[in-house]
PDB file of C-alpha atoms and ligand atoms in Angstrom:
ATOM      1  CA  MET A   1     -18.845  17.117  13.781  1.00  0.00           C
ATOM      2  CA  GLU A   2     -21.907  18.223  11.664  1.00  0.00           C
ATOM      3  CA  ARG A   3     -25.283  16.907  12.580  1.00  0.00           C
ATOM      4  CA  TYR A   4     -25.434  15.599   8.700  1.00  0.00           C
ATOM      5  CA  ASP A   5     -22.509  13.302   9.368  1.00  0.00           C
ATOM      6  CA  ILE A   6     -23.824  12.123  12.687  1.00  0.00           C
ATOM      7  CA  ASP A   7     -27.131  11.079  10.995  1.00  0.00           C
ATOM      8  CA  LYS A   8     -25.061   9.323   8.293  1.00  0.00           C
ATOM      9  CA  LEU A   9     -23.589   7.217  10.835  1.00  0.00           C
ATOM     10  CA  ARG A  10     -26.278   6.560  12.937  1.00  0.00           C
ATOM     11  CA  SER A  11     -28.333   5.383   9.839  1.00  0.00           C
ATOM     12  CA  LEU A  12     -25.644   2.448   9.407  1.00  0.00           C
ATOM     13  CA  SER A  13     -27.179  -0.890   9.679  1.00  0.00           C
ATOM     14  CA  CYS A  14     -26.307  -1.878  13.374  1.00  0.00           C
ATOM     15  CA  GLU A  15     -26.460  -5.715  12.271  1.00  0.00           C
ATOM     16  CA  GLY A  16     -23.530  -4.925   9.704  1.00  0.00           C
ATOM     17  CA  VAL A  17     -21.684  -2.989  12.601  1.00  0.00           C
ATOM     18  CA  ALA A  18     -22.098  -5.940  14.962  1.00  0.00           C
ATOM     19  CA  GLN A  19     -20.439  -8.075  12.277  1.00  0.00           C
ATOM     20  CA  ARG A  20     -17.733  -5.598  11.725  1.00  0.00           C
ATOM     21  CA  LEU A  21     -16.978  -6.039  15.556  1.00  0.00           C
ATOM     22  CA  GLY A  22     -16.702  -9.923  15.370  1.00  0.00           C
ATOM     23  CA  ILE A  23     -20.344 -10.580  16.839  1.00  0.00           C
ATOM     24  CA  LYS A  24     -21.922 -13.696  15.508  1.00  0.00           C
ATOM     25  CA  VAL A  25     -25.407 -12.468  13.828  1.00  0.00           C
ATOM     26  CA  GLN A  26     -27.761 -15.418  12.709  1.00  0.00           C
ATOM     27  CA  HIS A  27     -31.488 -14.444  11.620  1.00  0.00           C
ATOM     28  CA  HIS A  28     -30.874 -10.887  12.876  1.00  0.00           C
ATOM     29  CA  LYS A  29     -29.917 -12.187  16.485  1.00  0.00           C
ATOM     30  CA  ALA A  30     -26.853 -12.657  18.356  1.00  0.00           C
ATOM     31  CA  LEU A  31     -25.805 -13.487  22.034  1.00  0.00           C
ATOM     32  CA  CYS A  32     -26.119 -10.551  23.940  1.00  0.00           C
ATOM     33  CA  CYS A  33     -22.689  -9.136  24.588  1.00  0.00           C
ATOM     34  CA  PHE A  34     -23.808  -6.819  27.449  1.00  0.00           C
ATOM     35  CA  HIS A  35     -25.042  -9.792  29.867  1.00  0.00           C
ATOM     36  CA  SER A  36     -24.158 -13.398  30.162  1.00  0.00           C
ATOM     37  CA  ASP A  37     -26.457 -15.011  27.473  1.00  0.00           C
ATOM     38  CA  HIS A  38     -27.161 -18.338  26.619  1.00  0.00           C
ATOM     39  CA  THR A  39     -29.973 -17.860  24.022  1.00  0.00           C
ATOM     40  CA  PRO A  40     -29.529 -14.923  21.530  1.00  0.00           C
ATOM     41  CA  SER A  41     -31.423 -12.036  23.062  1.00  0.00           C
ATOM     42  CA  LEU A  42     -29.765  -9.107  20.963  1.00  0.00           C
ATOM     43  CA  THR A  43     -31.752  -8.302  18.199  1.00  0.00           C
ATOM     44  CA  PHE A  44     -31.169  -6.131  14.804  1.00  0.00           C
ATOM     45  CA  LYS A  45     -33.463  -3.970  13.076  1.00  0.00           C
ATOM     46  CA  LYS A  46     -31.997  -1.543  10.557  1.00  0.00           C
ATOM     47  CA  ASN A  47     -29.927   0.740  12.584  1.00  0.00           C
ATOM     48  CA  LYS A  48     -31.095  -0.271  16.185  1.00  0.00           C
ATOM     49  CA  PHE A  49     -30.279  -2.762  18.373  1.00  0.00           C
ATOM     50  CA  LYS A  50     -32.289  -4.126  21.463  1.00  0.00           C
ATOM     51  CA  CYS A  51     -31.698  -6.765  24.016  1.00  0.00           C
ATOM     52  CA  TRP A  52     -34.871  -8.595  25.118  1.00  0.00           C
ATOM     53  CA  SER A  53     -33.111  -9.805  28.482  1.00  0.00           C
ATOM     54  CA  CYS A  54     -31.321  -7.136  29.812  1.00  0.00           C
ATOM     55  CA  GLY A  55     -32.698  -3.981  28.255  1.00  0.00           C
ATOM     56  CA  GLU A  56     -29.620  -2.506  26.497  1.00  0.00           C
ATOM     57  CA  SER A  57     -30.819  -0.794  23.528  1.00  0.00           C
ATOM     58  CA  GLY A  58     -29.560   1.980  20.840  1.00  0.00           C
ATOM     59  CA  ASP A  59     -28.307   2.696  17.519  1.00  0.00           C
ATOM     60  CA  SER A  60     -24.836   2.076  15.669  1.00  0.00           C
ATOM     61  CA  ILE A  61     -22.920   4.665  17.378  1.00  0.00           C
ATOM     62  CA  SER A  62     -24.012   3.869  20.943  1.00  0.00           C
ATOM     63  CA  PHE A  63     -23.303   0.265  20.226  1.00  0.00           C
ATOM     64  CA  VAL A  64     -19.660   1.240  19.367  1.00  0.00           C
ATOM     65  CA  MET A  65     -19.363   3.318  22.131  1.00  0.00           C
ATOM     66  CA  LYS A  66     -20.718   0.422  24.772  1.00  0.00           C
ATOM     67  CA  VAL A  67     -18.928  -2.693  22.872  1.00  0.00           C
ATOM     68  CA  LEU A  68     -15.616  -0.839  22.650  1.00  0.00           C
ATOM     69  CA  GLY A  69     -15.530   1.590  25.437  1.00  0.00           C
ATOM     70  CA  LYS A  70     -15.132   4.357  23.295  1.00  0.00           C
ATOM     71  CA  ASP A  71     -16.477   8.027  23.589  1.00  0.00           C
ATOM     72  CA  PHE A  72     -18.977   9.341  21.392  1.00  0.00           C
ATOM     73  CA  LEU A  73     -16.396  11.207  19.225  1.00  0.00           C
ATOM     74  CA  ASP A  74     -14.061   8.087  19.116  1.00  0.00           C
ATOM     75  CA  ALA A  75     -17.110   5.657  18.250  1.00  0.00           C
ATOM     76  CA  CYS A  76     -17.667   8.049  15.326  1.00  0.00           C
ATOM     77  CA  ARG A  77     -14.442   7.915  14.124  1.00  0.00           C
ATOM     78  CA  TRP A  78     -14.182   4.195  14.228  1.00  0.00           C
ATOM     79  CA  LEU A  79     -17.777   3.802  12.361  1.00  0.00           C
ATOM     80  CA  ALA A  80     -16.471   6.509   9.632  1.00  0.00           C
ATOM     81  CA  ASP A  81     -13.109   4.324   9.106  1.00  0.00           C
ATOM     82  CA  GLU A  82     -14.680   0.874   9.427  1.00  0.00           C
ATOM     83  CA  HIS A  83     -17.507   1.937   6.693  1.00  0.00           C
ATOM     84  CA  ASN A  84     -15.633   4.451   4.736  1.00  0.00           C
ATOM     85  CA  VAL A  85     -18.407   7.042   5.332  1.00  0.00           C
ATOM     86  CA  ILE A  86     -16.722  10.404   4.394  1.00  0.00           C
ATOM     87  CA  VAL A  87     -17.123  12.815   7.196  1.00  0.00           C
ATOM     88  CA  SER A  88     -16.421  16.244   6.603  1.00  0.00           C
ATOM     89  CA  SER A  89     -14.978  17.247   9.874  1.00  0.00           C
ATOM     90  CA  PHE A  90     -14.225  15.607  13.094  1.00  0.00           C
ATOM     91  CA  ALA A  91     -14.090  19.203  14.940  1.00  0.00           C
ATOM     92  CA  ALA A  92     -16.499  18.257  17.928  1.00  0.00           C
ATOM     93  CA  SER A  93     -19.383  20.187  18.167  1.00  0.00           C
ATOM     94  CA  GLU A  94     -20.631  20.950  21.711  1.00  0.00           C
ATOM     95  CA  ASP A  95     -23.818  19.121  21.654  1.00  0.00           C
ATOM     96  CA  SER A  96     -22.151  15.858  20.628  1.00  0.00           C
ATOM     97  CA  ALA A  97     -18.608  15.734  22.161  1.00  0.00           C
ATOM     98  CA  VAL A  98     -18.562  14.201  25.767  1.00  0.00           C
ATOM     99  CA  GLN A  99     -15.968  15.643  27.672  1.00  0.00           C
ATOM    100  CA  GLN A 100     -13.233  13.184  28.415  1.00  0.00           C
ATOM    101  CA  LYS A 101     -10.778  13.239  31.453  1.00  0.00           C
ATOM    102  CA  PRO A 102      -7.402  13.492  30.208  1.00  0.00           C
ATOM    103  CA  PHE A 103      -4.900  10.372  30.508  1.00  0.00           C
ATOM    104  CA  ASP A 104      -3.579  10.043  34.086  1.00  0.00           C
ATOM    105  CA  ALA A 105      -0.065   8.314  33.271  1.00  0.00           C
ATOM    106  CA  SER A 106       0.942   8.403  36.814  1.00  0.00           C
ATOM    107  CA  ARG A 107      -1.908   5.878  37.780  1.00  0.00           C
ATOM    108  CA  TYR A 108      -0.707   3.202  35.384  1.00  0.00           C
ATOM    109  CA  GLU A 109       2.979   3.579  35.017  1.00  0.00           C
ATOM    110  CA  ARG A 110       3.895   1.590  37.741  1.00  0.00           C
ATOM    111  CA  PHE A 111       2.156  -1.640  36.272  1.00  0.00           C
ATOM    112  CA  PHE A 112       4.589  -1.427  33.382  1.00  0.00           C
ATOM    113  CA  GLU A 113       7.706  -1.240  35.627  1.00  0.00           C
ATOM    114  CA  ARG A 114       7.576  -4.729  36.756  1.00  0.00           C
ATOM    115  CA  PRO A 115       5.417  -6.648  34.266  1.00  0.00           C
ATOM    116  CA  TRP A 116       3.952 -10.040  34.948  1.00  0.00           C
ATOM    117  CA  LEU A 117       2.211 -12.310  32.912  1.00  0.00           C
ATOM    118  CA  LEU A 118      -0.633 -14.387  34.179  1.00  0.00           C
ATOM    119  CA  PRO A 119      -0.825 -17.879  32.613  1.00  0.00           C
ATOM    120  CA  GLU A 120      -3.583 -16.731  30.033  1.00  0.00           C
ATOM    121  CA  ALA A 121      -1.348 -14.122  28.987  1.00  0.00           C
ATOM    122  CA  ARG A 122       1.723 -16.600  28.650  1.00  0.00           C
ATOM    123  CA  LYS A 123      -0.692 -18.598  26.930  1.00  0.00           C
ATOM    124  CA  PHE A 124      -1.737 -16.191  24.243  1.00  0.00           C
ATOM    125  CA  LEU A 125       1.566 -14.530  23.607  1.00  0.00           C
ATOM    126  CA  PHE A 126       3.881 -17.503  23.681  1.00  0.00           C
ATOM    127  CA  ASP A 127       1.643 -20.772  22.741  1.00  0.00           C
ATOM    128  CA  GLU A 128      -0.952 -19.115  20.499  1.00  0.00           C
ATOM    129  CA  ARG A 129       1.182 -16.111  18.964  1.00  0.00           C
ATOM    130  CA  ARG A 130       4.681 -17.319  19.301  1.00  0.00           C
ATOM    131  CA  ILE A 131       5.938 -14.037  20.128  1.00  0.00           C
ATOM    132  CA  ASP A 132       9.543 -13.842  21.095  1.00  0.00           C
ATOM    133  CA  PRO A 133      10.043 -13.337  24.675  1.00  0.00           C
ATOM    134  CA  ARG A 134      12.497 -10.461  24.334  1.00  0.00           C
ATOM    135  CA  VAL A 135       9.664  -8.636  21.920  1.00  0.00           C
ATOM    136  CA  VAL A 136       7.295  -9.182  25.182  1.00  0.00           C
ATOM    137  CA  ARG A 137       9.977  -7.301  27.451  1.00  0.00           C
ATOM    138  CA  TRP A 138      10.859  -4.741  24.909  1.00  0.00           C
ATOM    139  CA  CYS A 139       7.022  -3.872  25.010  1.00  0.00           C
ATOM    140  CA  ARG A 140       6.456  -4.273  28.783  1.00  0.00           C
ATOM    141  CA  LEU A 141       3.440  -5.988  28.102  1.00  0.00           C
ATOM    142  CA  THR A 142       1.780  -7.038  31.551  1.00  0.00           C
ATOM    143  CA  SER A 143      -1.567  -8.192  32.694  1.00  0.00           C
ATOM    144  CA  TRP A 144      -4.001  -8.375  35.511  1.00  0.00           C
ATOM    145  CA  LYS A 145      -7.454  -9.812  36.435  1.00  0.00           C
ATOM    146  CA  ASP A 146     -10.628  -7.512  37.160  1.00  0.00           C
ATOM    147  CA  LYS A 147     -13.052  -8.094  40.108  1.00  0.00           C
ATOM    148  CA  GLN A 148     -15.085 -10.584  37.852  1.00  0.00           C
ATOM    149  CA  GLY A 149     -11.999 -12.574  37.196  1.00  0.00           C
ATOM    150  CA  VAL A 150     -11.514 -11.663  33.645  1.00  0.00           C
ATOM    151  CA  PRO A 151      -7.802 -11.571  32.597  1.00  0.00           C
ATOM    152  CA  TRP A 152      -6.559  -8.714  30.770  1.00  0.00           C
ATOM    153  CA  LEU A 153      -3.395  -8.222  28.694  1.00  0.00           C
ATOM    154  CA  GLN A 154      -2.144  -4.680  29.419  1.00  0.00           C
ATOM    155  CA  THR A 155      -0.314  -3.007  26.357  1.00  0.00           C
ATOM    156  CA  PRO A 156       1.301   0.431  27.179  1.00  0.00           C
ATOM    157  CA  TYR A 157       1.561   3.189  24.419  1.00  0.00           C
ATOM    158  CA  TYR A 158       4.766   5.416  24.533  1.00  0.00           C
ATOM    159  CA  ASP A 159       5.430   8.457  22.503  1.00  0.00           C
ATOM    160  CA  CYS A 160       8.973   8.692  20.824  1.00  0.00           C
ATOM    161  CA  ASP A 161      10.618  10.016  24.258  1.00  0.00           C
ATOM    162  CA  GLY A 162       9.143   6.949  26.244  1.00  0.00           C
ATOM    163  CA  LYS A 163       6.464   8.969  27.988  1.00  0.00           C
ATOM    164  CA  LEU A 164       3.400   6.831  28.618  1.00  0.00           C
ATOM    165  CA  VAL A 165       0.541   8.477  26.617  1.00  0.00           C
ATOM    166  CA  GLY A 166      -2.136   5.602  26.795  1.00  0.00           C
ATOM    167  CA  VAL A 167      -3.084   1.864  27.585  1.00  0.00           C
ATOM    168  CA  GLN A 168      -4.917  -0.769  25.721  1.00  0.00           C
ATOM    169  CA  ASN A 169      -6.508  -3.765  27.886  1.00  0.00           C
ATOM    170  CA  ARG A 170      -7.141  -6.845  25.627  1.00  0.00           C
ATOM    171  CA  ASN A 171      -9.905  -9.287  27.095  1.00  0.00           C
ATOM    172  CA  LEU A 172      -7.917 -12.950  27.232  1.00  0.00           C
ATOM    173  CA  ILE A 173     -11.033 -14.909  27.154  1.00  0.00           C
ATOM    174  CA  ARG A 174     -11.642 -15.906  23.606  1.00  0.00           C
ATOM    175  CA  GLY A 175     -14.545 -14.396  22.029  1.00  0.00           C
ATOM    176  CA  ALA A 176     -15.620 -12.304  25.068  1.00  0.00           C
ATOM    177  CA  LEU A 177     -16.900  -8.756  24.753  1.00  0.00           C
ATOM    178  CA  PRO A 178     -15.460  -5.946  24.889  1.00  0.00           C
ATOM    179  CA  ARG A 179     -12.280  -7.173  23.243  1.00  0.00           C
ATOM    180  CA  PHE A 180     -10.504  -4.032  24.172  1.00  0.00           C
ATOM    181  CA  ARG A 181     -10.792  -1.507  26.942  1.00  0.00           C
ATOM    182  CA  PHE A 182      -9.008   1.761  27.230  1.00  0.00           C
ATOM    183  CA  PRO A 183      -8.630   3.926  30.604  1.00  0.00           C
ATOM    184  CA  SER A 184     -10.022   7.549  29.853  1.00  0.00           C
ATOM    185  CA  GLY A 185      -8.102   9.845  27.571  1.00  0.00           C
ATOM    186  CA  SER A 186      -5.948   7.122  26.483  1.00  0.00           C
ATOM    187  CA  GLN A 187      -3.977   8.337  23.161  1.00  0.00           C
ATOM    188  CA  CYS A 188      -3.563   4.820  21.528  1.00  0.00           C
ATOM    189  CA  GLY A 189      -2.559   6.347  17.873  1.00  0.00           C
ATOM    190  CA  ILE A 190       0.630   4.872  16.816  1.00  0.00           C
ATOM    191  CA  TYR A 191       1.905   1.695  18.799  1.00  0.00           C
ATOM    192  CA  ASN A 192       5.667   1.222  19.560  1.00  0.00           C
ATOM    193  CA  LEU A 193       6.906   4.643  18.467  1.00  0.00           C
ATOM    194  CA  PRO A 194      10.038   4.164  20.694  1.00  0.00           C
ATOM    195  CA  VAL A 195      11.539   1.654  18.029  1.00  0.00           C
ATOM    196  CA  LEU A 196      11.986   4.901  15.810  1.00  0.00           C
ATOM    197  CA  ASN A 197      15.192   5.699  18.144  1.00  0.00           C
ATOM    198  CA  LEU A 198      16.613   2.271  17.381  1.00  0.00           C
ATOM    199  CA  LEU A 199      16.458   2.820  13.297  1.00  0.00           C
ATOM    200  CA  LYS A 200      19.782   3.047  11.538  1.00  0.00           C
ATOM    201  CA  PRO A 201      19.848   5.509   8.655  1.00  0.00           C
ATOM    202  CA  GLY A 202      17.838   3.837   5.600  1.00  0.00           C
ATOM    203  CA  GLU A 203      16.484   0.716   7.639  1.00  0.00           C
ATOM    204  CA  GLN A 204      12.721  -0.345   6.959  1.00  0.00           C
ATOM    205  CA  LEU A 205      10.085   0.310   9.208  1.00  0.00           C
ATOM    206  CA  PHE A 206       6.955  -1.800   8.690  1.00  0.00           C
ATOM    207  CA  ILE A 207       3.651  -0.714   9.589  1.00  0.00           C
ATOM    208  CA  THR A 208       1.142  -2.951  10.842  1.00  0.00           C
ATOM    209  CA  GLU A 209      -2.628  -2.805  11.607  1.00  0.00           C
ATOM    210  CA  GLY A 210      -2.573  -3.834  15.074  1.00  0.00           C
ATOM    211  CA  CYS A 211      -0.444  -4.523  18.309  1.00  0.00           C
ATOM    212  CA  SER A 212      -0.512  -8.239  17.839  1.00  0.00           C
ATOM    213  CA  ASP A 213       0.638  -7.846  14.085  1.00  0.00           C
ATOM    214  CA  CYS A 214       3.303  -5.714  15.465  1.00  0.00           C
ATOM    215  CA  TRP A 215       4.742  -8.176  18.065  1.00  0.00           C
ATOM    216  CA  ALA A 216       4.698 -10.969  15.328  1.00  0.00           C
ATOM    217  CA  MET A 217       6.889  -8.291  12.992  1.00  0.00           C
ATOM    218  CA  LEU A 218       9.262  -7.608  15.426  1.00  0.00           C
ATOM    219  CA  SER A 219       9.403 -11.332  16.570  1.00  0.00           C
ATOM    220  CA  ALA A 220      10.466 -11.957  12.782  1.00  0.00           C
ATOM    221  CA  GLY A 221      13.155  -9.443  13.265  1.00  0.00           C
ATOM    222  CA  HIS A 222      11.766  -6.327  11.615  1.00  0.00           C
ATOM    223  CA  LYS A 223      11.371  -2.898  13.242  1.00  0.00           C
ATOM    224  CA  ALA A 224       7.695  -2.290  13.371  1.00  0.00           C
ATOM    225  CA  ILE A 225       4.909   0.248  14.283  1.00  0.00           C
ATOM    226  CA  ALA A 226       0.975  -0.027  14.326  1.00  0.00           C
ATOM    227  CA  ILE A 227      -1.257   2.151  13.018  1.00  0.00           C
ATOM    228  CA  PRO A 228      -4.854   1.075  13.399  1.00  0.00           C
ATOM    229  CA  SER A 229      -6.537   3.643  11.400  1.00  0.00           C
ATOM    230  CA  ALA A 230      -5.767   6.491   9.118  1.00  0.00           C
ATOM    231  CA  THR A 231      -8.223   8.594  10.198  1.00  0.00           C
ATOM    232  CA  LEU A 232      -7.213   8.226  13.851  1.00  0.00           C
ATOM    233  CA  LEU A 233      -3.655   9.673  12.699  1.00  0.00           C
ATOM    234  CA  THR A 234      -3.194  13.183  14.195  1.00  0.00           C
ATOM    235  CA  LYS A 235      -1.360  15.943  12.351  1.00  0.00           C
ATOM    236  CA  LYS A 236       1.402  15.475  14.767  1.00  0.00           C
ATOM    237  CA  ASP A 237       1.843  11.791  14.268  1.00  0.00           C
ATOM    238  CA  VAL A 238       1.727  12.336  10.331  1.00  0.00           C
ATOM    239  CA  GLU A 239       4.455  15.171  10.690  1.00  0.00           C
ATOM    240  CA  LEU A 240       6.645  12.861  12.821  1.00  0.00           C
ATOM    241  CA  LEU A 241       6.648  10.123  10.282  1.00  0.00           C
ATOM    242  CA  GLU A 242       7.267  12.739   7.426  1.00  0.00           C
ATOM    243  CA  THR A 243      10.339  14.107   9.438  1.00  0.00           C
ATOM    244  CA  TRP A 244      11.602  10.530  10.314  1.00  0.00           C
ATOM    245  CA  ASN A 245      11.617   9.750   6.745  1.00  0.00           C
ATOM    246  CA  LEU A 246      13.519  12.681   5.418  1.00  0.00           C
ATOM    247  CA  LYS A 247      15.872  13.082   8.501  1.00  0.00           C
ATOM    248  CA  HIS A 248      16.758   9.059   8.626  1.00  0.00           C
ATOM    249  CA  GLU A 249      16.100   7.787   5.232  1.00  0.00           C
ATOM    250  CA  THR A 250      13.532   5.630   6.820  1.00  0.00           C
ATOM    251  CA  THR A 251      11.782   3.486   4.293  1.00  0.00           C
ATOM    252  CA  PHE A 252       8.023   2.516   4.934  1.00  0.00           C
ATOM    253  CA  HIS A 253       6.731  -1.161   4.469  1.00  0.00           C
ATOM    254  CA  MET A 254       3.599  -2.608   4.938  1.00  0.00           C
ATOM    255  CA  PHE A 255       1.909  -6.390   4.461  1.00  0.00           C
ATOM    256  CA  PRO A 256      -1.891  -5.211   4.243  1.00  0.00           C
ATOM    257  CA  ASP A 257      -4.502  -7.494   5.885  1.00  0.00           C
ATOM    258  CA  ASN A 258      -5.674  -9.709   3.235  1.00  0.00           C
ATOM    259  CA  ASP A 259      -9.161  -8.059   2.750  1.00  0.00           C
ATOM    260  CA  THR A 260     -10.975  -5.074   1.582  1.00  0.00           C
ATOM    261  CA  PRO A 261     -10.357  -2.815   5.249  1.00  0.00           C
ATOM    262  CA  GLY A 262      -6.561  -4.033   4.822  1.00  0.00           C
ATOM    263  CA  GLU A 263      -6.219  -2.654   1.422  1.00  0.00           C
ATOM    264  CA  ARG A 264      -8.205   0.436   2.236  1.00  0.00           C
ATOM    265  CA  LEU A 265      -5.839   1.063   5.058  1.00  0.00           C
ATOM    266  CA  PHE A 266      -2.797   1.060   3.137  1.00  0.00           C
ATOM    267  CA  LEU A 267      -4.142   3.287   0.460  1.00  0.00           C
ATOM    268  CA  GLN A 268      -5.285   5.587   3.146  1.00  0.00           C
ATOM    269  CA  LEU A 269      -1.496   5.598   4.370  1.00  0.00           C
ATOM    270  CA  GLN A 270       0.022   5.816   1.166  1.00  0.00           C
ATOM    271  CA  LYS A 271      -1.584   8.894   0.682  1.00  0.00           C
ATOM    272  CA  VAL A 272      -0.015  10.381   3.935  1.00  0.00           C
ATOM    273  CA  LEU A 273       3.311   8.279   3.297  1.00  0.00           C
ATOM    274  CA  PRO A 274       3.738   8.573  -0.398  1.00  0.00           C
ATOM    275  CA  SER A 275       6.931   6.115  -0.108  1.00  0.00           C
ATOM    276  CA  LEU A 276       4.881   3.160   1.726  1.00  0.00           C
ATOM    277  CA  VAL A 277       5.700   0.014   0.027  1.00  0.00           C
ATOM    278  CA  HIS A 278       3.153  -2.755  -0.519  1.00  0.00           C
ATOM    279  CA  HIS A 279       3.980  -6.444   0.149  1.00  0.00           C
ATOM    280  CA  GLN A 280       1.676  -8.970  -0.670  1.00  0.00           C
ATOM    281  CA  LEU A 281       0.637 -11.495   1.783  1.00  0.00           C
ATOM    282  CA  PRO A 282       0.406 -15.389   0.567  1.00  0.00           C
ATOM    283  CA  LEU A 283      -2.989 -16.383  -0.701  1.00  0.00           C
ATOM    284  CA  GLY A 284      -4.965 -17.729   2.498  1.00  0.00           C
ATOM    285  CA  CYS A 285      -3.026 -15.764   5.060  1.00  0.00           C
ATOM    286  CA  LYS A 286      -5.368 -13.056   6.521  1.00  0.00           C
ATOM    287  CA  ASP A 287      -2.777 -10.895   8.256  1.00  0.00           C
ATOM    288  CA  PHE A 288       0.758 -10.934   9.108  1.00  0.00           C
ATOM    289  CA  SER A 289       0.336 -12.735  12.642  1.00  0.00           C
ATOM    290  CA  GLU A 290      -0.923 -15.925  10.560  1.00  0.00           C
ATOM    291  CA  PHE A 291       1.808 -15.456   8.132  1.00  0.00           C
ATOM    292  CA  TYR A 292       4.412 -15.212  10.745  1.00  0.00           C
ATOM    293  CA  LEU A 293       2.718 -18.330  12.674  1.00  0.00           C
ATOM    294  CA  GLN A 294       2.869 -20.424   9.443  1.00  0.00           C
ATOM    295  CA  THR A 295       6.567 -19.438   9.002  1.00  0.00           C
ATOM    296  CA  ILE A 296       7.573 -20.256  12.351  1.00  0.00           C
ATOM    297  CA  THR A 297       6.006 -23.797  12.263  1.00  0.00           C
ATOM    298  CA  LYS A 298       7.616 -24.680   9.108  1.00  0.00           C
ATOM    299  CA  THR A 299      11.137 -23.746  10.390  1.00  0.00           C
ATOM    300  CA  LYS A 300      10.369 -25.783  13.482  1.00  0.00           C
ATOM    301  CA  THR A 301       9.299 -28.913  11.260  1.00  0.00           C
ATOM    302  CA  GLN A 302      12.332 -28.580   9.177  1.00  0.00           C
ATOM    303  CA  ASN A 303      14.706 -28.146  11.989  1.00  0.00           C
ATOM    304  CA  GLY A 304      12.998 -31.689  13.644  1.00  0.00           C
TER     305      GLY A 304
HETATM  306 ZN1   ZN B 401     -28.366  -8.063  27.301  1.00  0.00          ZN
END
């Protein structure tokens, strides 16, 4: 990656980046996400952040690295994607890329052989998101508690052949940061690839933005995968989808999130998959999960 591009990402407003990460900023201050903070000690000034309690500080790139647990290059990709900064190349230059260990599937495989759900995970999946238990079993969702007692929902990423290629950990404490954690080397590009093998010729495949929208889409009875960002798609991923489209006449469909990043992702994906069909969410529904929840609640009321 070129120095010029890195500088461009570094110059992004750190406060804006924090807001994009879901952190509530008021008067250029926020509750610090790096220590247990009760009065806002995290401050933002132009492209920098600093916590006056725990001393964490840095720029937009290191902020994303710390909050999302990403390495340097992935943090740059995330920033470029979220802020639509055109970056000429993502080929890692020696000085910038932090060498990352490859993903060790053997360490994680056994967790998904006998999945089990903590009460916090059941509440999130079944009460809040109304996900179909069959979907949870198909996706092999499991959960665990870390040493600090924080409950995490653990989502495995498999390739088309069912090989474990990455793991996403989702913090089950509402509003807590980091929201997501990925073990070193996790390849969390396309989610739910094994579903491709279940597609009948000419069947519709829905593309969602994240895992939870994908679970909602599956619970609604559609076959679905998730692609969180167009820049994270590898050439191999794109080729796979193109081939599937040609060989099996799969048609691609999407309900973009009802906001600018949602529409942007649709346009970016449409460049890669020209046959991608746009579906509009009703006004007031920010994403498919919300739409699904409204539909399922309505059905329940109608049935008494
Ligand atoms: Zn702090």
